[in-house]
Coordinates of N, CA and C in Angstrom, one line a residue:
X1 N -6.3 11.5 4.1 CA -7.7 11.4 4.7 C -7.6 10.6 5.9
X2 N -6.8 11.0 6.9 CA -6.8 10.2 8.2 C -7.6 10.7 9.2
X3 N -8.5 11.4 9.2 CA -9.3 12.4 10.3 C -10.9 11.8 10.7
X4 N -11.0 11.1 11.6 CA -12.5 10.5 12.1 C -13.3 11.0 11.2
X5 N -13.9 9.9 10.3 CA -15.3 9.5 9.6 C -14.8 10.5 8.3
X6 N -13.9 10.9 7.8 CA -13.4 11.6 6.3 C -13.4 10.5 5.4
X7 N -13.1 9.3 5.7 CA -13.2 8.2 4.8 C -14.4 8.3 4.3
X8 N -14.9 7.7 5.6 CA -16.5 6.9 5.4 C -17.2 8.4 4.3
X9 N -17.0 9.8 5.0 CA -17.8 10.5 4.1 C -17.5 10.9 2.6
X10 N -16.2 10.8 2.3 CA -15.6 10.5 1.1 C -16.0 9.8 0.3
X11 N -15.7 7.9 0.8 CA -16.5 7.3 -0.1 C -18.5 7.2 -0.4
X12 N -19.0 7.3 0.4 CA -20.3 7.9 0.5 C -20.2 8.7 -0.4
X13 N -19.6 10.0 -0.6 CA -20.0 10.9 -1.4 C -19.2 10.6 -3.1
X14 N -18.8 9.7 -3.4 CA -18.3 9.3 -4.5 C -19.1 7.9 -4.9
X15 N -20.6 7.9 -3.8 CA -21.0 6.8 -4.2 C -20.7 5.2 -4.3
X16 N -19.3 5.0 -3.3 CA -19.0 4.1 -3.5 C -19.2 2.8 -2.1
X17 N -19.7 3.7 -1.5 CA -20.6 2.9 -0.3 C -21.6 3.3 0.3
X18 N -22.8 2.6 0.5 CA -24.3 3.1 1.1 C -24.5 3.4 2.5
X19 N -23.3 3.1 3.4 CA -23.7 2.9 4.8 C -21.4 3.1 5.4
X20 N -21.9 3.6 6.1 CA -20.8 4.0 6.8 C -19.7 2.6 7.4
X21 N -18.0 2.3 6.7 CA -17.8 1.3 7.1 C -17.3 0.8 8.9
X22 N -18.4 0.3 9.3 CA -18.1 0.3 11.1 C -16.8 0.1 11.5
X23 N -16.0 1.1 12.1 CA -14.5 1.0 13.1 C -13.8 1.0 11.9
X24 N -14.3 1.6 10.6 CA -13.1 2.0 9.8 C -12.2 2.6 10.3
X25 N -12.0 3.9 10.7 CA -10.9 4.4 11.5 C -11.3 4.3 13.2
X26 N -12.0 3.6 14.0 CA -12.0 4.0 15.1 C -11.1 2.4 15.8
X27 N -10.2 1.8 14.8 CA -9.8 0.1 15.4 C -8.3 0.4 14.5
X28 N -7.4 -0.8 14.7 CA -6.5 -0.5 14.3 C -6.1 -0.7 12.3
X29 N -7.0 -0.8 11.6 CA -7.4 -0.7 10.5 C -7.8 1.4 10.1
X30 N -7.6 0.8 8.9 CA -7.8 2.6 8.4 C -7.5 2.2 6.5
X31 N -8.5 3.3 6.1 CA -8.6 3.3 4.8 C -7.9 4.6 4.2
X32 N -6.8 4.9 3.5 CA -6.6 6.1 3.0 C -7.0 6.3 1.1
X33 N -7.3 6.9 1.0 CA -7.6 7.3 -0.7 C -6.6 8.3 -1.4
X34 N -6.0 8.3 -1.9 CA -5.2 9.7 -2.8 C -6.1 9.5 -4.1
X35 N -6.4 10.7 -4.3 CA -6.9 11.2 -5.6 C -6.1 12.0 -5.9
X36 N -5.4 11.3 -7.3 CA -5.1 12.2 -8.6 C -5.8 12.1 -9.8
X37 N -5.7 13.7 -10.0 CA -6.3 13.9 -11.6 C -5.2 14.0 -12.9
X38 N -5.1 12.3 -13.1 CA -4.8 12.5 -14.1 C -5.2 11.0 -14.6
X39 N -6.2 11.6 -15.7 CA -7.3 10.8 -16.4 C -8.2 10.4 -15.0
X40 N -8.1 10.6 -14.3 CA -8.9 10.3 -13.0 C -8.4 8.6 -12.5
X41 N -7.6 9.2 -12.1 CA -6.5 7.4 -11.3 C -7.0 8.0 -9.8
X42 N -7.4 6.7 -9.5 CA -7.1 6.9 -7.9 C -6.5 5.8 -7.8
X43 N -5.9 5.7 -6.5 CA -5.2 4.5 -5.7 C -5.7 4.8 -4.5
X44 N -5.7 3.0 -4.5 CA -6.4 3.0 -2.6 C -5.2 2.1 -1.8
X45 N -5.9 2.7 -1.0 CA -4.1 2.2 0.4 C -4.7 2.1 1.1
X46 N -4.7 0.4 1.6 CA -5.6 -0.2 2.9 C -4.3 -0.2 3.9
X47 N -4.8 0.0 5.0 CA -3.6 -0.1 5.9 C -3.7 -1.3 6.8
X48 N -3.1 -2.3 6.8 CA -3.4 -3.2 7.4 C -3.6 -3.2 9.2
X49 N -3.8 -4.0 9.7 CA -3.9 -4.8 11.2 C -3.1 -5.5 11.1
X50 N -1.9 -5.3 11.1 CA -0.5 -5.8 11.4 C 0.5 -5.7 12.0
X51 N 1.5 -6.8 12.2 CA 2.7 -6.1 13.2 C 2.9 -5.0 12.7
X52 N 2.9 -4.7 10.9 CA 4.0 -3.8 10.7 C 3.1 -2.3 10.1
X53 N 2.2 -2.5 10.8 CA 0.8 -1.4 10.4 C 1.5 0.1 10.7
X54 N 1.3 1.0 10.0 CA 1.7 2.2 10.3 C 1.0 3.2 11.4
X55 N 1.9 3.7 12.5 CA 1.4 3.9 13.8 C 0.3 5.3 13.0
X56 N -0.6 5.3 14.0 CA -1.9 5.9 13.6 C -1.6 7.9 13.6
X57 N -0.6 7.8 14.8 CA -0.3 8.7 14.3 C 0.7 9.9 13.5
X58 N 1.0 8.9 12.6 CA 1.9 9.2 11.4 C 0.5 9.5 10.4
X59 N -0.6 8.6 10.3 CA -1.3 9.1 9.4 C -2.5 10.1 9.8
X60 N -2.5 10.5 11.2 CA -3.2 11.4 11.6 C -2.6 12.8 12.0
X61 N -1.1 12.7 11.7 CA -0.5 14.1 12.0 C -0.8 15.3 11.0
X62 N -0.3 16.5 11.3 CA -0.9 17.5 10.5 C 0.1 17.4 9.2
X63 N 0.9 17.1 9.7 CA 2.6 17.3 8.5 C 2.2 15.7 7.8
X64 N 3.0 16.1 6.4 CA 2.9 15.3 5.1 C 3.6 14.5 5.7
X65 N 3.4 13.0 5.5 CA 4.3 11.8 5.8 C 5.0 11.6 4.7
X66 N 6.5 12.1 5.0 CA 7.3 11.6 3.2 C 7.5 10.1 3.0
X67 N 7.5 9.6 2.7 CA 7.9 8.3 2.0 C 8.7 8.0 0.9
X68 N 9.7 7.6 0.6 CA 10.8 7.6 0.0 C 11.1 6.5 -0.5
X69 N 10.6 6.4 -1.9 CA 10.7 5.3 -2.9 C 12.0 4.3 -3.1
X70 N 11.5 3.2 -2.4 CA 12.7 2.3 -2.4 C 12.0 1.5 -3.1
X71 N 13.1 0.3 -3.6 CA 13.2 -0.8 -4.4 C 13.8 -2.2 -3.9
X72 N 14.7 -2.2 -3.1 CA 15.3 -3.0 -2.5 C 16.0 -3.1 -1.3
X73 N 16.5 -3.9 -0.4 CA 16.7 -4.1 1.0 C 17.6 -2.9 0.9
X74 N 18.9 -2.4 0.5 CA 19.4 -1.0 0.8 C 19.0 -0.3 0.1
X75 N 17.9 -0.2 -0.3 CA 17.3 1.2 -0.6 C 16.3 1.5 0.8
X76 N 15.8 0.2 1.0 CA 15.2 0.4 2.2 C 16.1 0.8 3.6
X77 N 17.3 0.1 3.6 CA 17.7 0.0 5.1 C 18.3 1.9 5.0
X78 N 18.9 2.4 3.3 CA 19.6 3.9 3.6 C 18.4 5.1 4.3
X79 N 17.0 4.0 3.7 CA 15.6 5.8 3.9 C 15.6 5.1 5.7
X80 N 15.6 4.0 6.2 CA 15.5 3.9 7.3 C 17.1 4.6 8.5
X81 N 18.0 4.1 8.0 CA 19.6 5.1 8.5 C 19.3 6.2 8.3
X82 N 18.6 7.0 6.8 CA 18.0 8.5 6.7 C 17.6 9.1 8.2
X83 N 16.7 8.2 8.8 CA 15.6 9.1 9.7 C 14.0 8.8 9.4
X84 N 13.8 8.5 7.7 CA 12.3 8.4 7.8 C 11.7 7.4 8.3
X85 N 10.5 7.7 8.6 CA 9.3 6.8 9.9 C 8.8 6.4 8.7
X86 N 8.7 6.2 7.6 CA 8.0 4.8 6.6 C 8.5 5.2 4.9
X87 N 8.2 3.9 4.2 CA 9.1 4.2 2.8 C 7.8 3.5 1.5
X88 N 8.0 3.6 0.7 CA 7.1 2.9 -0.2 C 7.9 2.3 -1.4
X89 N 7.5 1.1 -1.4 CA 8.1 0.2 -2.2 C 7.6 0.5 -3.8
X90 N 8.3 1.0 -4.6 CA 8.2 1.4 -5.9 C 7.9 0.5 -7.1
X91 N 6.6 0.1 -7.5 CA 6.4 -0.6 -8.5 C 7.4 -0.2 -9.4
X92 N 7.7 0.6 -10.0 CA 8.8 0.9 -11.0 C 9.8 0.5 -11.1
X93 N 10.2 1.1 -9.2 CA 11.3 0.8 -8.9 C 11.4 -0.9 -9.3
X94 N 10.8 -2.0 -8.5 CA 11.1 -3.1 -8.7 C 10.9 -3.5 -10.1
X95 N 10.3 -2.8 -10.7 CA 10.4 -3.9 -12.0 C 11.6 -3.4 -13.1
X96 N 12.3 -2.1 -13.0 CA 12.8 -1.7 -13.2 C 14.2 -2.3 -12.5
X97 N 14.6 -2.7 -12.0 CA 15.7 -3.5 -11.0 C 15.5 -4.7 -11.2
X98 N 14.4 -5.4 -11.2 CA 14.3 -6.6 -11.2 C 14.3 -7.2 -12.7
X99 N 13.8 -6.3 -13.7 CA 13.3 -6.9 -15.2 C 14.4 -6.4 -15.9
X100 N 14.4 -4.7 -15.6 CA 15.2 -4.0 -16.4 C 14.1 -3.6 -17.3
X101 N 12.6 -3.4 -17.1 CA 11.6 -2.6 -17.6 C 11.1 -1.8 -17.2
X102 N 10.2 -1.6 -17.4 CA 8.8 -0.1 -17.0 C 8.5 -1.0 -16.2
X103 N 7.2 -0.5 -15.8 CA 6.3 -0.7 -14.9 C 5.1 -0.7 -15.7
X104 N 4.8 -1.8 -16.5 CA 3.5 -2.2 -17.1 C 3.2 -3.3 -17.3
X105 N 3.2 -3.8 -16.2 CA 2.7 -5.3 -15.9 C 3.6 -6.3 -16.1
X106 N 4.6 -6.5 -16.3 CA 5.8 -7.6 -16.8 C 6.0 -8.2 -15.2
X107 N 6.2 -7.4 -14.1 CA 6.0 -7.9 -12.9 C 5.3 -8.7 -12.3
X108 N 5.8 -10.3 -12.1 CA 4.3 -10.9 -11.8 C 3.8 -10.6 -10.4
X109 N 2.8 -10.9 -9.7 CA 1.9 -11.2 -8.8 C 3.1 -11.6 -7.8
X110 N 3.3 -13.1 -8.0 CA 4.5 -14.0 -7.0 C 5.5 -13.2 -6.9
X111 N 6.1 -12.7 -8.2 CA 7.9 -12.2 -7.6 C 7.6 -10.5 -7.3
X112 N 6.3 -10.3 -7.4 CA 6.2 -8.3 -6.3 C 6.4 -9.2 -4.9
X113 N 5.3 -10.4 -4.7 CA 5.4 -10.5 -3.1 C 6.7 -11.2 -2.7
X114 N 7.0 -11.8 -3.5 CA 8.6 -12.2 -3.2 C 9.4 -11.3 -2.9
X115 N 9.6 -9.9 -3.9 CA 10.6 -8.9 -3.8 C 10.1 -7.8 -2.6
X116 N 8.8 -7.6 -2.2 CA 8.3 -6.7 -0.9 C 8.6 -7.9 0.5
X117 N 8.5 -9.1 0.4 CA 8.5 -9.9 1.7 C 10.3 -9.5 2.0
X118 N 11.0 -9.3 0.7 CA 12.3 -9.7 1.3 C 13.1 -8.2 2.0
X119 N 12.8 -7.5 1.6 CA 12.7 -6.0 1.7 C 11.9 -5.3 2.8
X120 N 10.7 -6.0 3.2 CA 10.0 -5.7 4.4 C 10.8 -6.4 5.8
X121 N 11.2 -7.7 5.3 CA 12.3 -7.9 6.5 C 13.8 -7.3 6.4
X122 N 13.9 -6.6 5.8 CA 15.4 -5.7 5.8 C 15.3 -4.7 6.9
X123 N 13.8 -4.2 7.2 CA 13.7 -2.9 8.2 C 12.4 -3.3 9.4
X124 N 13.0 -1.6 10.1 CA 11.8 -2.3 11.2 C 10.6 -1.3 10.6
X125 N 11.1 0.4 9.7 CA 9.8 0.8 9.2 C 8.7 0.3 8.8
X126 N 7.7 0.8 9.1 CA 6.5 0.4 8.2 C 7.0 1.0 6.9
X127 N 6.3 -0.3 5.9 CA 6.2 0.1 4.4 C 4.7 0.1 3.8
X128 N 4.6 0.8 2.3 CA 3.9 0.5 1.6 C 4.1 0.1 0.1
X129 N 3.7 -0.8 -0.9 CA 3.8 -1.1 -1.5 C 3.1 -1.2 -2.9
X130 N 3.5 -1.4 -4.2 CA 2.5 -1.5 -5.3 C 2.0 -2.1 -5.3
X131 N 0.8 -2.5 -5.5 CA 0.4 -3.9 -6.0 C -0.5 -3.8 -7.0
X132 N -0.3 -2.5 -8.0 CA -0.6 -2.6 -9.6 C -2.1 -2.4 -9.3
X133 N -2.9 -3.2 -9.8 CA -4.0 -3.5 -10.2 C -4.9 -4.2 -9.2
X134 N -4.5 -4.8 -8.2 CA -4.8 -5.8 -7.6 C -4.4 -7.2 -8.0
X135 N -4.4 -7.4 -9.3 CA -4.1 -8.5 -10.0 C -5.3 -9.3 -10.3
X136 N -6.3 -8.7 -10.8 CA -7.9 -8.6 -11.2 C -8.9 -8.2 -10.5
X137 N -9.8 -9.1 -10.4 CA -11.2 -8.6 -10.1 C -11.4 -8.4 -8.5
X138 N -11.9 -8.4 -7.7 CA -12.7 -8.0 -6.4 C -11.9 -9.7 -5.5
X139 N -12.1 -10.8 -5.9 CA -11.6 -11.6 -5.8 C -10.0 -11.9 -5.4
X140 N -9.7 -11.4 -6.4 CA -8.2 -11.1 -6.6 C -7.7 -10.2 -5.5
X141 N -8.4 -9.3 -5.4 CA -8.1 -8.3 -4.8 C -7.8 -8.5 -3.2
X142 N -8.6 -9.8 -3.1 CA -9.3 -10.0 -1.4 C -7.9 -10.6 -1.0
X143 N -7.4 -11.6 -1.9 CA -6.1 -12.5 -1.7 C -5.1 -11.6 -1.9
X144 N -4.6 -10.8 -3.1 CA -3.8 -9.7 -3.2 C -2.9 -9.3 -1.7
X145 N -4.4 -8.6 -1.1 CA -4.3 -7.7 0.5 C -4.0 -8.8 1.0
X146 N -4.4 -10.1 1.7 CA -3.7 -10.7 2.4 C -2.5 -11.3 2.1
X147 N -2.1 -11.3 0.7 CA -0.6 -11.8 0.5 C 0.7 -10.6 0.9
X148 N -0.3 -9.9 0.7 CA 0.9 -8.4 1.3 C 1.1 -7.7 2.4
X149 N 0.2 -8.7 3.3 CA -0.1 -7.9 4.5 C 0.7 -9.6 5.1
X150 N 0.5 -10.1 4.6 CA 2.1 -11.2 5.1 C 3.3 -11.4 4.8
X151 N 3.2 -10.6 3.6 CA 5.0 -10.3 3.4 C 5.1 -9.4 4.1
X152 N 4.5 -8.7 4.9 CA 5.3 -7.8 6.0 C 5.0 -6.5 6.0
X153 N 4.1 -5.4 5.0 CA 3.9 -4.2 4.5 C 2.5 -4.0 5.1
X154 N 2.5 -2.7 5.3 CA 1.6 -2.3 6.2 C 0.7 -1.4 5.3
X155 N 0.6 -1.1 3.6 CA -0.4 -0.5 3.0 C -0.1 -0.9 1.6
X156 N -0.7 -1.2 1.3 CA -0.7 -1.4 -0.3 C -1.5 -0.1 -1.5
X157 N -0.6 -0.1 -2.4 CA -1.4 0.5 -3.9 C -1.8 -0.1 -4.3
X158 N -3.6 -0.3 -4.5 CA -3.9 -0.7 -5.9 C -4.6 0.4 -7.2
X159 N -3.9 0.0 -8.3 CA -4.6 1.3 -9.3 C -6.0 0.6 -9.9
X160 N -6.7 1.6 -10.3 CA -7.9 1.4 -11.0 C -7.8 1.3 -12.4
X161 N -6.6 1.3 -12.9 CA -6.6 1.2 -14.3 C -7.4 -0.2 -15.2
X162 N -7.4 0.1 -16.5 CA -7.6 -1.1 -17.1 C -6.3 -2.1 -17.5
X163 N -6.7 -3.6 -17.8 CA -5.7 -4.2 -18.2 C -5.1 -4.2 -19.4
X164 N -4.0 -4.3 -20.3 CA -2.8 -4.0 -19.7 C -2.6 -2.6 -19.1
X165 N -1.7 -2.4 -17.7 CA -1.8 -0.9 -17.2 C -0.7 -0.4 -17.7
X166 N -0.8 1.0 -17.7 CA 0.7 1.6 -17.7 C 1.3 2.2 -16.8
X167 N 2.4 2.4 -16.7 CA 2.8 3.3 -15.9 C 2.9 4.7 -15.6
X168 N 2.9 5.2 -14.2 CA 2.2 6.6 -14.2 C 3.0 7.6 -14.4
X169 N 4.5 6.9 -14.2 CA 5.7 7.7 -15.4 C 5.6 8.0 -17.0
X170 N 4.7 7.2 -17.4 CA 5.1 6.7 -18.9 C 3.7 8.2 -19.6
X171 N 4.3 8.7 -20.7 CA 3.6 9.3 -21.5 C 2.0 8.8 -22.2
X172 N 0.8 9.2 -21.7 CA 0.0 9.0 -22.6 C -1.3 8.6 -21.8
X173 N -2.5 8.2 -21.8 CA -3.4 7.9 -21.2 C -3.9 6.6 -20.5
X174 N -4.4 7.0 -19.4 CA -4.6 5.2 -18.4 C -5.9 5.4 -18.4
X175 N -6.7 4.3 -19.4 CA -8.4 4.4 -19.2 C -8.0 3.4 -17.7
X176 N -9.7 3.9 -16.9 CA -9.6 3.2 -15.5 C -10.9 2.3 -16.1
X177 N -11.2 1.3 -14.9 CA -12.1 0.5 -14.9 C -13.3 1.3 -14.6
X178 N -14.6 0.8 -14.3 CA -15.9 1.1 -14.4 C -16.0 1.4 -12.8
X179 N -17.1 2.5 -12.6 CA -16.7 2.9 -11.3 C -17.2 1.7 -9.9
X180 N -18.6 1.2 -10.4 CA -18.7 -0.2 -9.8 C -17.9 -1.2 -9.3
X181 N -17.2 -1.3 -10.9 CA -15.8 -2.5 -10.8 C -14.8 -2.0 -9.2
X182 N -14.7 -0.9 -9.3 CA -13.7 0.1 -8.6 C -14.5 0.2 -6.9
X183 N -15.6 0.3 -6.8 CA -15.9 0.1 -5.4 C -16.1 -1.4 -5.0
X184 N -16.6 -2.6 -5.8 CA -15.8 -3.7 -5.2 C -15.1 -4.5 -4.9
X185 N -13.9 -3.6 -5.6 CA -12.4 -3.8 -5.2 C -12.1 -3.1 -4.0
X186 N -12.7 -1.7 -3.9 CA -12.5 -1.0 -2.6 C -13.2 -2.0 -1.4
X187 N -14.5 -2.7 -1.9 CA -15.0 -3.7 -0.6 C -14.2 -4.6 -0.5
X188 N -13.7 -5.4 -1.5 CA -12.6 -6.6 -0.9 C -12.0 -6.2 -0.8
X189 N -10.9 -5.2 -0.6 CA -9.8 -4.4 0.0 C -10.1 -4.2 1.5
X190 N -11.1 -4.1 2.0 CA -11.4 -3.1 3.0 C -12.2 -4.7 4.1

């Protein structure tokens, strides 16, 4: 959804904002949504106002921007030697490398932004990264985005699930949070 005012009328039409957000996409900020249906997850990907923000028109071109699930500084520096113009840092990936688990919460808050800060200075691509849940409420959410948007990554994932979450690998169902809960996470994200 990178295309002038497709946000704003998106979220509008999902009821999750009453009024159009000013210079969402007309400044160097931009909101993307992916909707998947399964159990109804969405993730929202704020794209920061940052050195390392993803150029505008990567997310406004007509072709799919691949992104290529990395985990650590050479997984990042091989998708950047590859050729690709941005990579996304793999919740799985890291907790999986870093724990030697899934991806259901065992990752704390401190060692994702520890493990995306160290990894974001490995390359000059823009990245994007997990960041789970937000790591609670609307609150959380506000500090979340600025802790990641100073380790160096230029979009974040947060999922809507409930707590404890699962992983979107793992077999079986992710109830989400309440849809309210869910648009004022999307406000303190944004």
């Amino acid at each position: 959804l990178g295309r002038n005012g497709l946000v704003n009328d998106t979220l509008r039409s999902l009821g999750l904002i009453r009024a159009p957000i000013e210079g969402l996409l007309y400044s160097d900020f931009a909101v993307v949504l992916a909707f998947v249906h399964l159990d109804t997850v969405f993730m929202i990907v704020p794209i920061f106002n940052s050195l390392a923000r993803i150029d505008r028109r990567l997310i406004e071109a007509e072709e799919i921007l691949v992104q290529p699930g990395i985990y650590d500084g050479f997984s990042a520096r091989m998708a950047e030697a590859c050729g690709f113009r941005s990579a996304s840092i793999s919740g799985a990936g890291l907790s999986e490398s870093t724990l030697g688990w899934a991806d259901v919460g065992l990752l704390s808050y401190e060692a994702n932004v520890a493990r995306v800060r160290a990894i974001a200075a490995c390359v000059d691509i823009p990245l994007s990264a997990d960041a789970d849940t937000g790591y609670g409420n609307a609150v959380n959410v506000r500090h979340t985005v600025r802790e990641f948007e100073a380790a160096g990554v230029a979009a974040i994932h947060i999922e809507d699930q409930v707590a404890p979450k699962r992983c979107g690998h793992m077999p079986g169902s992710r109830p989400v949070i309440e849809l309210a809960e869910a648009a004022k996470k999307i406000e303190a994200a944004v």
